[in-house]
Amino acid sequence: MLKIENLHVHYGSAEALRGIDLEIAGGATIALVGANGAGKSTLLKAVMGLVKPSRGRILLDGKEVTGNSPRRMVQLGLALSPEGRELFGDLTVLDNLRLGGLALGVSGVQFEERLAEVCDRFPKLAERLEQRAATMSGGEQQMVAMGRALIARPKLLLLDEPSLGLAPLVTDEIFAIIHQLSRSGTTILLVEQNAARALSASSYAYLLANGRLVEQGESAALLSNPSLRRAFLGAASEQNPAASRLGAAGLTNIRLEKPDMQQNFMPSFTSPEQLQSHQLRGLQWTVRHAYQGSSFYRQSFEGAGIDPEQINSLDDLSRLPLTSADDLRDGYPFPLRAVPYEQIVRIHASSGTTGKRKVLAYTQKDIDDWVHFFARCYQMAGVNVLDRVQIAVGYGIWTAGMGFQLGAEKLGALAVPTGPGNIDLQIQFLLDFQSTVFCSTASMALLMAEEIHRRGIAERINVQKVIYGSERSSKSMRHKISELFGGAELFDITGLTELYGPGTGIECSHHDCIHYWGDYYLMEIIDPETLQVLPEGEWGEMVVTSLCKEAAPLIRYRTRDITRIIPGHCSCGSILPRHSRIKGRSDDTFKFRGVNIYPSSIDTLLSNIPGLGSEFQVYLLRDGASGRDQMRLVVERGQGVESGRTPQLLHEMIHQFKKQLLVTPDVELVDYGQLPRSERKSQRIFDERIQDEIV
Ligand code: ZN
């Protein structure tokens, strides 16, 4: 729509603009960002015809308009909301708005129509049309200035420093209106000192310094470009510590001044060879550390005839003995401990019934490493310091909440720790805080998506990304969540308590694999029956070996998760290795609505209720209409137990399930001997939830 070519502007002998080239397509919101005196306002004035360029051309819809009068530019469809508002303080709001139509001769019914539009957009003005402009607050004056420009129904709206001098809350309000204008198709050229705000409100941006364009690109990319932040966006705060106080007045963005804002959490490796040599050093360190620090590993290595000094290549990994969940449970409460107690700063434990809990200890370095690669997960999902991350996963002894929280803070984003459940609160916070990222289990995400749809608020929330983990999800489920969240992008995040917690890998923006952090752990895929390592590309059980974990190192730990390593590099360009989404488990455990359930704990629960038999079947179903998971349980009555006791038994079972496993199943009691028996282990779990293909 607008094209500027080699534009120069002089004020006397001083050159304010030194050859600007810039382009705005119809419907776009473009930001022009720069420090005070960079030439931003001069550029807007030149476009509006308020100053004469000394060289260069301005084209509107392909026709040259360089040097046109301001009046002519308004007639051609441009309108400016100037810096400092420039209202007539003694005139009423209404009269100020009338001025916006002056150059076009808008009056009478035509003006009333446009006035109604403006009042619609700025309800605050509607109540105060007769008030003197000078008596309005800064935010309201800004609304008058923008309203005055909109009376002209411009096809290109030029906004000069709309947030200048406004408190953060008012700035939020003004930017919400800018977002609305942009969504309704108005083309906007936004000039702002508040770089972060401008970049987050626009799709493309030009950065101006000393009258020159120093950088341009997609706003999202500019926001997360570390050198740019340092050189340009961070400048105000580094040179001027007082800037954080200005931030409170809306002059700069405080959140850009967070110390970690320039961090990059991706590894610096550029070749697979570099990664492999890092991995070998990590493996050698881990084996030696485990042998020296942990009696469990020492015994295990000695039993297998392993000399910890004889690890010379990554191929030696397969000589080491496997470790399993049983080893962890046997070592309760400090399994695999390889450091003195005083170095342990935290423990976490897996969900699971008493006696089955897996407890893992962390040193401070373990925590730091975890937080670092969790921030990497966010980075890979394109989350940045301006995001507001609503964390609807469990806090407490579980690793999840803590990981999501610390990772978000490390990244410098705003964390909204809501915890799981409490749908009303979740919805309220999505609306009030305009959270841009929602983290939860897949079933919780689905539940929220449906609630958003039921309440019809998809247009009013601002969730761009859903990061979900700890459960399998089907393609159709993903599609539904994305759609009902108003088109949010989905990221499957992986992890397990034993290996730090969640965040050990995440799906990239190309969405056909999970990248895992090969600089923190090694992954092998084994055949769960023969325990032999399988070649890349084949499905099998994931086995992991940590490379720098201190308190409880993992060596060839059997995760029981079924996946495969995807050979070759991802089209996203990341060097980090990748695997497929988790397809299932190689044991009988299953996840139901985020809770990890062992068939043996169902066994124990049932055997503690007198009157029930030992045989049962669990059916896991997904309701086609609601997409929600359901558990159906078929249990035998004990031998000789009368059917008259059925209601009492049902009641007791459901009570115990709720209490111990946090699940409410549909239960059917059948006569003793009704369920099939087999000499081999009977199949008891029938997971019918996932019907479509997993990538
Ligand atoms: Zn990728």
XYZ file of C-alpha atoms and ligand atoms in Angstrom:
696
model
C 0.000 0.000 0.000
C 2.716 2.432 1.050
C 6.211 2.422 -0.340
C 9.043 4.696 0.695
C 12.198 4.877 -1.391
C 15.514 6.389 -0.313
C 13.848 9.074 1.777
C 16.010 11.908 3.146
C 14.805 14.746 5.374
C 16.867 17.725 6.505
C 16.120 20.184 9.270
C 18.402 23.011 8.161
C 21.796 21.400 7.760
C 20.984 18.513 10.119
C 19.987 15.326 8.366
C 17.136 13.643 10.270
C 16.492 10.807 7.829
C 19.289 9.281 5.768
C 17.851 7.151 3.001
C 14.918 5.173 4.329
C 13.362 2.318 2.327
C 10.188 0.903 3.752
C 7.077 -0.908 2.600
C 3.655 -1.592 4.095
C 1.202 -4.085 2.626
C -2.539 -3.516 3.002
C -3.958 -4.953 6.252
C -0.563 -5.258 7.934
C 0.548 -3.721 11.202
C 4.106 -2.503 10.875
C 6.175 -1.177 13.745
C 8.807 1.487 13.513
C 10.979 1.276 16.579
C 13.836 3.362 17.844
C 15.151 5.514 20.650
C 14.197 9.125 21.148
C 15.547 11.236 18.277
C 16.106 8.283 15.940
C 13.888 9.893 13.315
C 10.659 7.972 13.800
C 8.338 10.958 14.097
C 10.081 12.730 11.238
C 9.340 9.764 9.018
C 5.638 9.855 9.928
C 5.530 13.605 9.340
C 7.149 13.182 5.944
C 4.557 10.563 4.994
C 1.718 12.846 6.162
C 3.142 15.790 4.213
C 3.960 17.733 7.376
C 7.666 18.001 6.465
C 9.173 18.077 2.993
C 11.682 15.378 2.069
C 14.940 16.608 0.549
C 15.291 13.435 -1.539
C 13.468 10.192 -2.244
C 9.909 9.176 -3.079
C 6.745 8.191 -1.270
C 4.266 6.035 -3.185
C 0.697 5.279 -2.161
C -0.934 2.407 -4.029
C 1.769 2.823 -6.685
C 1.194 6.571 -7.212
C 3.737 9.137 -6.165
C 2.524 11.378 -3.332
C 5.846 12.925 -2.274
C 5.394 16.500 -1.107
C 1.562 16.426 -1.066
C -0.147 18.636 1.499
C -1.381 17.054 4.741
C -4.953 17.788 3.668
C -4.404 15.899 0.417
C -2.911 12.952 2.288
C -5.989 12.745 4.522
C -8.163 12.775 1.399
C -6.055 9.939 0.015
C -6.861 7.859 3.103
C -4.115 8.556 5.629
C -4.663 9.673 9.205
C -2.185 10.486 11.919
C -2.592 10.192 15.660
C 0.345 12.422 16.609
C 2.841 12.152 19.410
C 1.644 14.059 22.475
C -1.971 13.777 21.163
C -2.148 17.490 20.120
C -5.712 17.942 21.278
C -7.429 21.292 21.717
C -7.734 21.265 25.485
C -10.437 23.912 25.677
C -12.628 22.186 23.152
C -14.911 19.331 24.097
C -14.165 15.743 23.167
C -16.894 15.962 20.521
C -15.383 19.067 18.898
C -11.949 17.474 18.883
C -13.441 14.473 17.111
C -15.162 16.753 14.576
C -11.750 18.090 13.590
C -10.882 14.636 12.334
C -13.497 14.971 9.594
C -12.687 18.557 8.664
C -10.299 17.915 5.792
C -12.782 15.476 4.250
C -15.808 17.701 4.786
C -17.483 15.043 6.877
C -20.534 16.475 8.635
C -24.168 15.862 9.473
C -25.471 12.308 9.258
C -22.170 11.122 7.855
C -20.344 12.431 10.903
C -22.924 10.981 13.316
C -22.390 7.563 11.732
C -18.641 7.730 12.128
C -18.950 9.136 15.629
C -21.034 6.093 16.582
C -18.273 3.836 15.254
C -15.642 5.636 17.300
C -17.816 5.556 20.441
C -18.308 1.859 19.845
C -14.581 1.340 19.874
C -13.963 3.698 22.786
C -16.961 3.366 25.116
C -15.236 5.688 27.604
C -15.478 8.564 25.135
C -19.168 8.007 24.541
C -19.861 9.002 28.147
C -17.726 12.133 27.969
C -18.390 13.770 24.626
C -19.246 17.085 26.263
C -16.242 17.118 28.610
C -13.309 19.470 27.932
C -10.422 17.486 26.489
C -7.910 19.036 28.910
C -9.739 17.501 31.876
C -9.398 13.943 30.569
C -6.766 11.473 31.791
C -3.725 10.682 29.609
C -5.222 7.410 28.411
C -8.534 9.044 27.544
C -6.759 11.821 25.666
C -4.931 9.162 23.676
C -8.310 7.638 22.856
C -9.577 11.017 21.666
C -6.493 11.414 19.455
C -6.970 7.953 17.968
C -10.722 8.510 17.658
C -10.110 11.777 15.812
C -7.908 9.930 13.304
C -10.495 7.169 12.895
C -13.286 9.656 12.048
C -11.535 9.892 8.661
C -11.978 6.113 8.237
C -8.357 5.915 7.118
C -7.018 3.061 5.065
C -3.626 3.688 6.653
C -3.485 4.773 10.266
C -0.250 6.302 11.529
C 0.113 6.016 15.292
C 2.898 8.060 16.861
C 3.901 6.957 20.370
C 0.439 5.913 21.516
C 1.728 4.676 24.890
C 3.853 7.733 25.695
C 3.379 8.849 29.304
C 0.725 6.255 30.039
C 0.630 3.916 33.031
C 1.116 0.226 32.182
C -2.564 -0.646 32.668
C -3.666 2.148 30.371
C -0.983 1.127 27.893
C -2.488 -2.369 27.939
C -5.868 -0.873 27.147
C -4.525 1.229 24.266
C -2.668 -1.743 22.811
C -5.770 -3.903 23.102
C -7.528 -1.330 20.903
C -4.622 -1.349 18.453
C -4.925 -5.141 18.281
C -8.650 -4.827 17.573
C -8.077 -2.245 14.846
C -5.471 -4.488 13.308
C -7.777 -7.509 13.428
C -10.557 -5.519 11.803
C -8.281 -4.984 8.790
C -6.971 -1.447 9.348
C -3.450 -1.008 8.023
C -1.311 0.493 10.770
C 2.114 2.068 10.944
C 2.974 2.102 14.603
C 5.793 4.228 15.964
C 6.895 3.372 19.469
C 9.718 3.861 21.907
C 8.369 0.918 23.840
C 10.021 -1.557 21.508
C 8.744 -4.721 23.108
C 5.160 -3.539 22.975
C 5.452 -2.424 19.384
C 7.097 -5.655 18.286
C 4.499 -7.797 19.981
C 1.676 -5.795 18.387
C 3.069 -5.938 14.848
C 3.923 -8.554 12.262
C 6.950 -6.833 10.761
C 9.206 -4.136 12.143
C 11.842 -1.631 11.131
C 14.413 -0.495 13.660
C 15.648 3.041 13.268
C 18.788 4.637 14.737
C 20.277 8.012 13.855
C 18.025 8.428 10.863
C 18.914 5.061 9.346
C 17.247 1.681 9.269
C 19.552 -0.632 11.172
C 17.450 -3.762 11.137
C 14.191 -5.088 9.837
C 12.351 -8.378 9.921
C 9.449 -10.345 11.306
C 8.637 -8.865 14.692
C 8.643 -12.205 16.493
C 12.107 -13.010 15.168
C 13.436 -9.573 16.110
C 12.087 -9.965 19.627
C 14.003 -13.137 20.224
C 17.215 -12.136 18.459
C 19.774 -11.928 21.301
C 22.294 -9.596 19.673
C 19.525 -7.276 18.659
C 18.171 -7.176 22.172
C 21.601 -6.349 23.494
C 22.458 -3.797 20.863
C 19.145 -2.145 20.554
C 16.240 -3.059 22.749
C 18.262 -3.409 25.905
C 20.100 -0.161 25.335
C 17.805 1.966 27.413
C 18.244 -0.150 30.491
C 21.947 -0.843 30.251
C 22.918 2.771 29.812
C 20.220 4.093 32.037
C 19.319 2.119 35.135
C 16.596 4.613 35.894
C 14.763 3.198 32.929
C 13.047 0.667 35.142
C 11.309 3.516 36.913
C 10.333 4.966 33.583
C 8.948 1.538 32.836
C 6.356 1.975 35.521
C 5.167 5.013 33.615
C 4.947 3.000 30.414
C 7.969 4.623 28.823
C 9.937 1.438 28.441
C 9.118 -2.168 28.973
C 10.364 -3.349 32.320
C 10.260 -6.941 31.237
C 12.883 -6.322 28.608
C 15.239 -5.360 31.383
C 15.241 -8.796 32.975
C 18.847 -9.919 33.152
C 18.221 -13.219 31.402
C 16.457 -11.801 28.411
C 19.421 -12.325 26.110
C 19.979 -15.947 26.948
C 20.067 -18.629 24.367
C 19.402 -22.096 25.746
C 20.294 -24.085 22.658
C 23.622 -25.955 22.650
C 26.519 -24.438 20.746
C 27.375 -27.628 18.829
C 27.483 -27.259 15.094
C 28.258 -30.847 14.089
C 27.205 -34.340 15.224
C 30.894 -35.077 15.923
C 31.079 -32.266 18.486
C 27.926 -33.537 20.142
C 29.299 -37.094 20.241
C 32.567 -36.067 21.843
C 30.595 -34.124 24.487
C 28.468 -37.236 25.008
C 31.490 -39.502 25.433
C 33.005 -37.196 28.058
C 29.628 -37.134 29.858
C 29.343 -40.915 29.747
C 32.873 -41.404 31.102
C 32.222 -38.924 33.906
C 28.855 -40.492 34.780
C 30.175 -44.057 34.951
C 33.105 -43.043 37.144
C 30.918 -40.838 39.347
C 28.282 -43.558 39.773
C 30.906 -46.173 40.577
C 32.618 -43.984 43.159
C 29.521 -42.474 44.740
C 26.817 -45.129 44.671
C 26.954 -48.542 46.302
C 24.174 -49.682 43.999
C 26.116 -48.907 40.827
C 29.387 -50.218 42.275
C 27.770 -53.589 42.938
C 26.016 -53.578 39.613
C 29.230 -52.818 37.667
C 31.279 -55.301 39.624
C 28.624 -57.946 39.027
C 28.874 -57.291 35.285
C 32.682 -57.097 35.277
C 32.775 -53.436 34.226
C 35.867 -51.354 34.877
C 34.684 -47.717 34.946
C 38.017 -46.617 33.457
C 37.441 -48.753 30.370
C 34.754 -46.649 28.714
C 36.458 -45.535 25.518
C 33.652 -44.949 23.074
C 29.896 -44.488 22.979
C 29.673 -48.102 21.794
C 30.782 -49.195 25.267
C 27.401 -48.005 26.544
C 25.722 -51.240 25.533
C 28.098 -53.226 27.784
C 26.729 -51.535 30.899
C 23.959 -53.230 32.908
C 20.379 -51.958 32.597
C 18.632 -50.206 35.485
C 14.900 -50.436 36.129
C 12.103 -48.877 38.140
C 12.435 -51.782 40.584
C 15.982 -50.653 41.391
C 14.572 -47.253 42.251
C 11.834 -48.634 44.442
C 14.249 -50.972 46.210
C 16.498 -48.045 47.044
C 13.666 -46.012 48.623
C 13.922 -43.332 49.993
C 17.196 -42.271 48.286
C 17.672 -44.611 45.329
C 20.803 -44.396 43.162
C 22.217 -41.754 45.487
C 25.770 -40.927 44.381
C 26.551 -37.784 46.422
C 26.683 -37.144 50.192
C 23.357 -36.119 51.731
C 24.515 -32.557 52.367
C 24.794 -31.960 48.627
C 21.164 -32.883 48.041
C 18.987 -29.781 47.878
C 15.658 -31.234 46.823
C 13.699 -34.386 46.184
C 10.800 -35.086 43.873
C 8.701 -38.207 43.589
C 6.570 -39.794 40.909
C 2.838 -40.141 41.325
C 1.953 -43.673 42.258
C 0.649 -45.520 45.233
C 2.589 -45.896 48.476
C 5.577 -48.172 48.226
C 5.632 -47.717 44.461
C 6.801 -44.128 44.481
C 10.010 -43.397 42.695
C 11.928 -40.738 44.598
C 14.734 -38.796 42.961
C 17.219 -36.459 44.601
C 18.792 -33.344 43.080
C 21.922 -31.338 43.755
C 21.842 -27.622 42.997
C 23.637 -28.305 39.721
C 21.006 -30.889 38.785
C 18.303 -28.272 39.378
C 20.231 -25.655 37.392
C 20.673 -28.066 34.472
C 16.996 -28.970 34.518
C 15.910 -25.333 34.574
C 18.282 -24.561 31.715
C 16.956 -27.237 29.397
C 13.373 -26.528 30.398
C 13.898 -22.947 29.266
C 15.213 -24.524 26.041
C 11.857 -26.287 25.626
C 10.083 -22.950 25.755
C 12.611 -21.464 23.363
C 12.091 -24.317 20.916
C 8.353 -23.711 21.077
C 8.976 -20.039 20.240
C 7.992 -18.740 23.686
C 9.725 -15.469 24.627
C 9.931 -12.903 27.423
C 6.687 -11.263 26.416
C 4.702 -14.454 26.804
C 2.442 -15.155 29.724
C 2.612 -18.810 30.584
C -0.369 -20.263 32.429
C 0.828 -23.422 34.139
C -2.061 -25.783 34.799
C -0.025 -28.805 35.858
C 0.512 -30.278 39.307
C 2.669 -28.458 41.844
C 4.071 -30.152 44.922
C 6.084 -33.339 45.194
C 5.625 -33.964 41.458
C 8.217 -32.550 39.170
C 5.837 -31.030 36.675
C 4.740 -27.686 38.124
C 8.189 -26.837 39.417
C 9.805 -27.539 36.044
C 7.326 -25.503 34.017
C 7.549 -22.676 36.549
C 11.328 -22.400 36.878
C 11.820 -22.823 33.138
C 9.379 -19.999 32.384
C 11.048 -17.702 34.906
C 14.495 -18.587 33.575
C 13.351 -17.652 30.096
C 12.040 -14.395 31.493
C 8.403 -14.975 30.613
C 5.576 -14.200 33.003
C 4.432 -17.350 34.821
C 0.825 -17.745 35.949
C 0.946 -20.800 38.260
C -2.668 -21.926 38.412
C -2.046 -25.629 39.015
C -4.385 -28.266 37.594
C -8.179 -28.341 37.744
C -10.288 -25.336 38.766
C -11.713 -24.607 35.331
C -13.415 -21.366 36.380
C -10.146 -19.906 37.620
C -8.299 -21.087 34.507
C -10.844 -19.398 32.255
C -10.856 -16.219 34.312
C -7.057 -15.995 34.160
C -6.981 -16.708 30.418
C -9.274 -13.705 30.028
C -7.831 -11.376 32.664
C -4.128 -12.056 32.165
C -4.438 -12.760 28.439
C -2.141 -15.774 28.889
C -0.442 -16.611 25.602
C 0.808 -20.089 26.503
C -1.207 -22.788 28.256
C 0.579 -25.789 29.816
C -1.276 -28.887 30.959
C -1.886 -32.555 30.317
C -3.545 -33.399 27.022
C -6.860 -34.237 28.699
C -6.852 -31.007 30.681
C -6.139 -29.076 27.467
C -9.094 -30.802 25.847
C -11.311 -30.029 28.822
C -10.309 -26.362 28.653
C -10.754 -26.246 24.894
C -14.318 -27.511 25.270
C -15.071 -25.058 28.035
C -13.748 -22.175 25.934
C -15.975 -23.346 23.117
C -18.998 -23.790 25.406
C -18.625 -20.266 26.763
C -17.961 -18.830 23.306
C -14.854 -16.935 24.389
C -12.287 -18.146 21.836
C -12.143 -14.606 20.391
C -11.482 -13.017 23.761
C -8.595 -15.184 24.923
C -5.077 -14.901 23.574
C -3.605 -18.421 23.785
C -1.120 -18.889 20.938
C 0.484 -22.097 22.152
C -0.546 -25.129 24.138
C 2.300 -27.131 25.657
C 1.037 -30.453 26.869
C 2.717 -33.510 28.263
C 2.560 -36.664 30.305
C -0.068 -38.360 28.194
C -0.471 -39.846 24.808
C -2.591 -37.868 22.430
C -4.095 -38.751 19.104
C -4.023 -36.591 15.998
C -7.758 -35.995 16.206
C -7.444 -34.909 19.827
C -4.659 -32.480 18.914
C -6.720 -31.113 16.085
C -9.698 -30.565 18.325
C -7.694 -28.829 21.062
C -6.049 -26.508 18.558
C -9.303 -25.643 16.867
C -11.296 -24.925 20.027
C -8.453 -22.836 21.453
C -8.895 -20.543 18.462
C -6.085 -22.021 16.358
C -3.363 -22.457 19.004
C -0.157 -24.266 18.060
C 0.405 -27.503 19.993
C 3.688 -28.731 21.449
C 4.092 -32.177 22.981
C 6.652 -32.016 25.783
C 8.286 -35.144 27.175
C 9.973 -36.094 30.409
C 10.043 -38.419 33.386
C 10.699 -37.916 37.075
C 13.689 -40.248 36.999
C 15.396 -38.032 34.426
C 14.957 -34.632 36.156
C 11.259 -34.292 35.292
C 9.335 -32.845 32.365
C 11.195 -30.908 29.696
C 13.705 -33.504 28.481
C 12.466 -32.903 24.959
C 9.776 -31.121 22.989
C 8.203 -31.072 19.581
C 9.611 -28.347 17.309
C 7.686 -25.889 15.185
C 7.802 -28.327 12.270
C 5.646 -30.681 14.340
C 6.800 -34.041 13.060
C 9.156 -35.150 15.819
C 10.290 -34.593 19.381
C 13.758 -33.162 19.806
C 15.512 -34.525 22.868
C 18.437 -33.017 24.680
C 21.297 -35.249 23.535
C 23.754 -33.043 25.409
C 22.134 -34.037 28.738
C 21.341 -37.698 28.151
C 21.836 -40.570 25.750
C 18.929 -42.474 24.303
C 18.924 -46.093 23.174
C 15.991 -48.091 21.875
C 15.931 -51.725 22.964
C 13.737 -54.712 22.261
C 11.859 -55.119 25.579
C 11.919 -58.942 25.232
C 15.516 -59.639 24.133
C 16.961 -56.396 25.646
C 19.090 -55.974 22.502
C 19.728 -52.469 21.189
C 17.677 -51.807 18.055
C 18.883 -49.842 15.037
C 17.760 -46.241 14.505
C 14.231 -45.990 13.181
C 12.877 -49.130 14.858
C 10.218 -48.984 17.543
C 11.156 -50.264 20.977
C 11.639 -49.286 24.596
C 13.438 -46.053 25.398
C 16.510 -46.475 27.610
C 18.261 -43.361 28.923
C 21.679 -42.579 30.379
C 22.275 -39.219 32.017
C 25.482 -37.335 31.155
C 25.878 -34.873 34.037
C 23.316 -35.811 36.667
C 24.976 -35.760 40.088
C 22.633 -36.810 42.897
C 21.044 -39.811 41.189
C 22.715 -40.620 37.870
C 20.797 -42.852 35.504
C 22.684 -45.515 33.621
C 20.772 -47.390 30.948
C 17.505 -46.772 32.736
C 14.519 -48.571 31.221
C 11.768 -45.967 30.876
C 9.196 -48.464 29.563
C 8.091 -45.847 27.059
C 7.778 -47.098 23.503
C 9.196 -44.858 20.789
C 11.836 -44.820 18.063
C 14.807 -42.645 17.203
C 14.239 -40.777 13.954
C 17.401 -40.859 11.847
C 18.782 -37.771 10.126
C 18.252 -34.080 10.723
C 15.004 -32.226 11.183
C 13.826 -29.764 8.563
C 13.707 -27.144 11.336
C 17.509 -26.967 11.247
C 18.125 -28.059 14.839
C 21.109 -30.324 15.356
C 19.461 -31.939 18.374
C 18.498 -35.598 17.881
C 14.861 -36.611 17.739
C 12.377 -39.354 18.473
C 8.745 -40.093 17.740
C 5.879 -39.273 20.080
C 5.512 -41.888 22.813
C 3.359 -44.689 21.456
C 2.702 -46.641 24.627
C 4.320 -48.626 27.420
C 6.227 -51.866 27.429
C 4.734 -52.779 30.800
C 1.121 -52.682 31.880
C 1.155 -49.259 33.466
C -1.091 -46.710 31.873
C -1.832 -43.053 32.173
C -5.368 -42.005 32.802
C -6.193 -38.298 32.886
C -2.603 -37.538 33.851
C -2.403 -40.127 36.639
C 0.080 -42.964 36.288
C -1.627 -46.203 37.277
C -0.094 -49.612 37.857
C -2.335 -52.631 37.341
C -0.768 -54.016 40.517
C -2.169 -51.131 42.534
C -5.656 -51.951 41.222
C -4.929 -55.518 42.243
C -3.988 -54.450 45.766
C -6.966 -52.145 46.052
C -9.452 -54.842 45.035
C -7.924 -57.515 47.234
C -8.392 -55.264 50.253
C -12.158 -55.213 49.751
C -13.623 -58.424 51.196
C -16.205 -59.974 48.883
C -14.410 -59.238 45.601
C -12.601 -61.790 43.452
C -9.083 -61.386 42.156
C -9.931 -61.092 38.465
C -10.634 -57.799 36.782
C -10.474 -56.057 33.448
C -9.877 -52.378 32.812
C -11.174 -50.753 29.637
C -9.879 -47.312 28.788
C -12.157 -45.565 26.366
C -12.396 -42.176 24.796
C -15.842 -40.721 24.417
C -16.242 -39.811 20.756
C -18.407 -36.751 21.361
C -16.619 -35.127 24.274
C -13.168 -36.612 23.615
C -12.916 -37.350 27.335
C -11.266 -40.467 28.723
C -13.361 -42.965 30.620
C -12.436 -46.019 32.637
C -14.717 -49.043 32.704
C -13.948 -51.780 35.159
C -15.273 -55.334 35.165
C -14.663 -57.190 38.430
C -15.714 -60.611 39.669
C -17.438 -61.151 42.955
C -15.548 -63.533 45.247
C -16.381 -67.211 45.205
C -19.689 -67.826 47.018
C -20.457 -64.118 47.468
C -24.141 -63.398 46.881
C -25.223 -60.941 44.225
C -27.303 -59.174 46.891
C -24.113 -57.562 48.160
C -23.428 -55.922 44.785
C -24.592 -52.363 45.648
C -22.496 -52.261 48.813
C -19.419 -53.637 47.002
C -19.798 -51.159 44.160
C -20.055 -48.299 46.597
C -16.923 -49.345 48.458
C -14.932 -49.880 45.254
C -15.752 -46.507 43.792
C -14.913 -44.878 47.103
C -11.495 -46.572 47.235
C -10.714 -45.794 43.599
C -11.430 -42.127 44.154
C -9.412 -42.024 47.327
C -6.351 -43.978 46.223
C -6.131 -43.523 42.461
C -8.037 -40.251 41.971
C -10.246 -41.927 39.381
C -13.977 -42.555 39.235
C -14.551 -45.636 37.064
C -17.781 -47.151 35.767
C -17.895 -50.524 37.448
C -19.659 -53.730 36.561
C -19.658 -56.693 38.952
C -19.954 -60.154 37.420
C -20.267 -63.632 38.903
C -17.220 -65.509 40.026
C -15.558 -67.326 37.117
C -16.989 -65.091 34.419
C -13.719 -63.482 33.355
C -11.256 -65.456 31.250
C -8.228 -67.080 32.849
C -5.107 -68.045 31.056
C -1.956 -69.833 32.101
C 0.143 -66.948 30.957
C -0.383 -63.497 32.360
C -3.977 -62.511 31.577
C -4.534 -59.357 29.658
C -6.254 -57.019 32.029
C -5.784 -53.595 30.491
C -7.592 -52.785 27.259
C -6.553 -49.336 26.132
C -8.883 -48.374 23.318
C -8.239 -44.645 23.461
C -5.753 -44.123 20.671
C -7.188 -45.008 17.334
C -5.222 -42.984 14.882
C -1.656 -43.075 13.777
C 1.180 -41.595 15.797
C 4.022 -39.882 14.004
Zn 12.765 -29.917 14.390
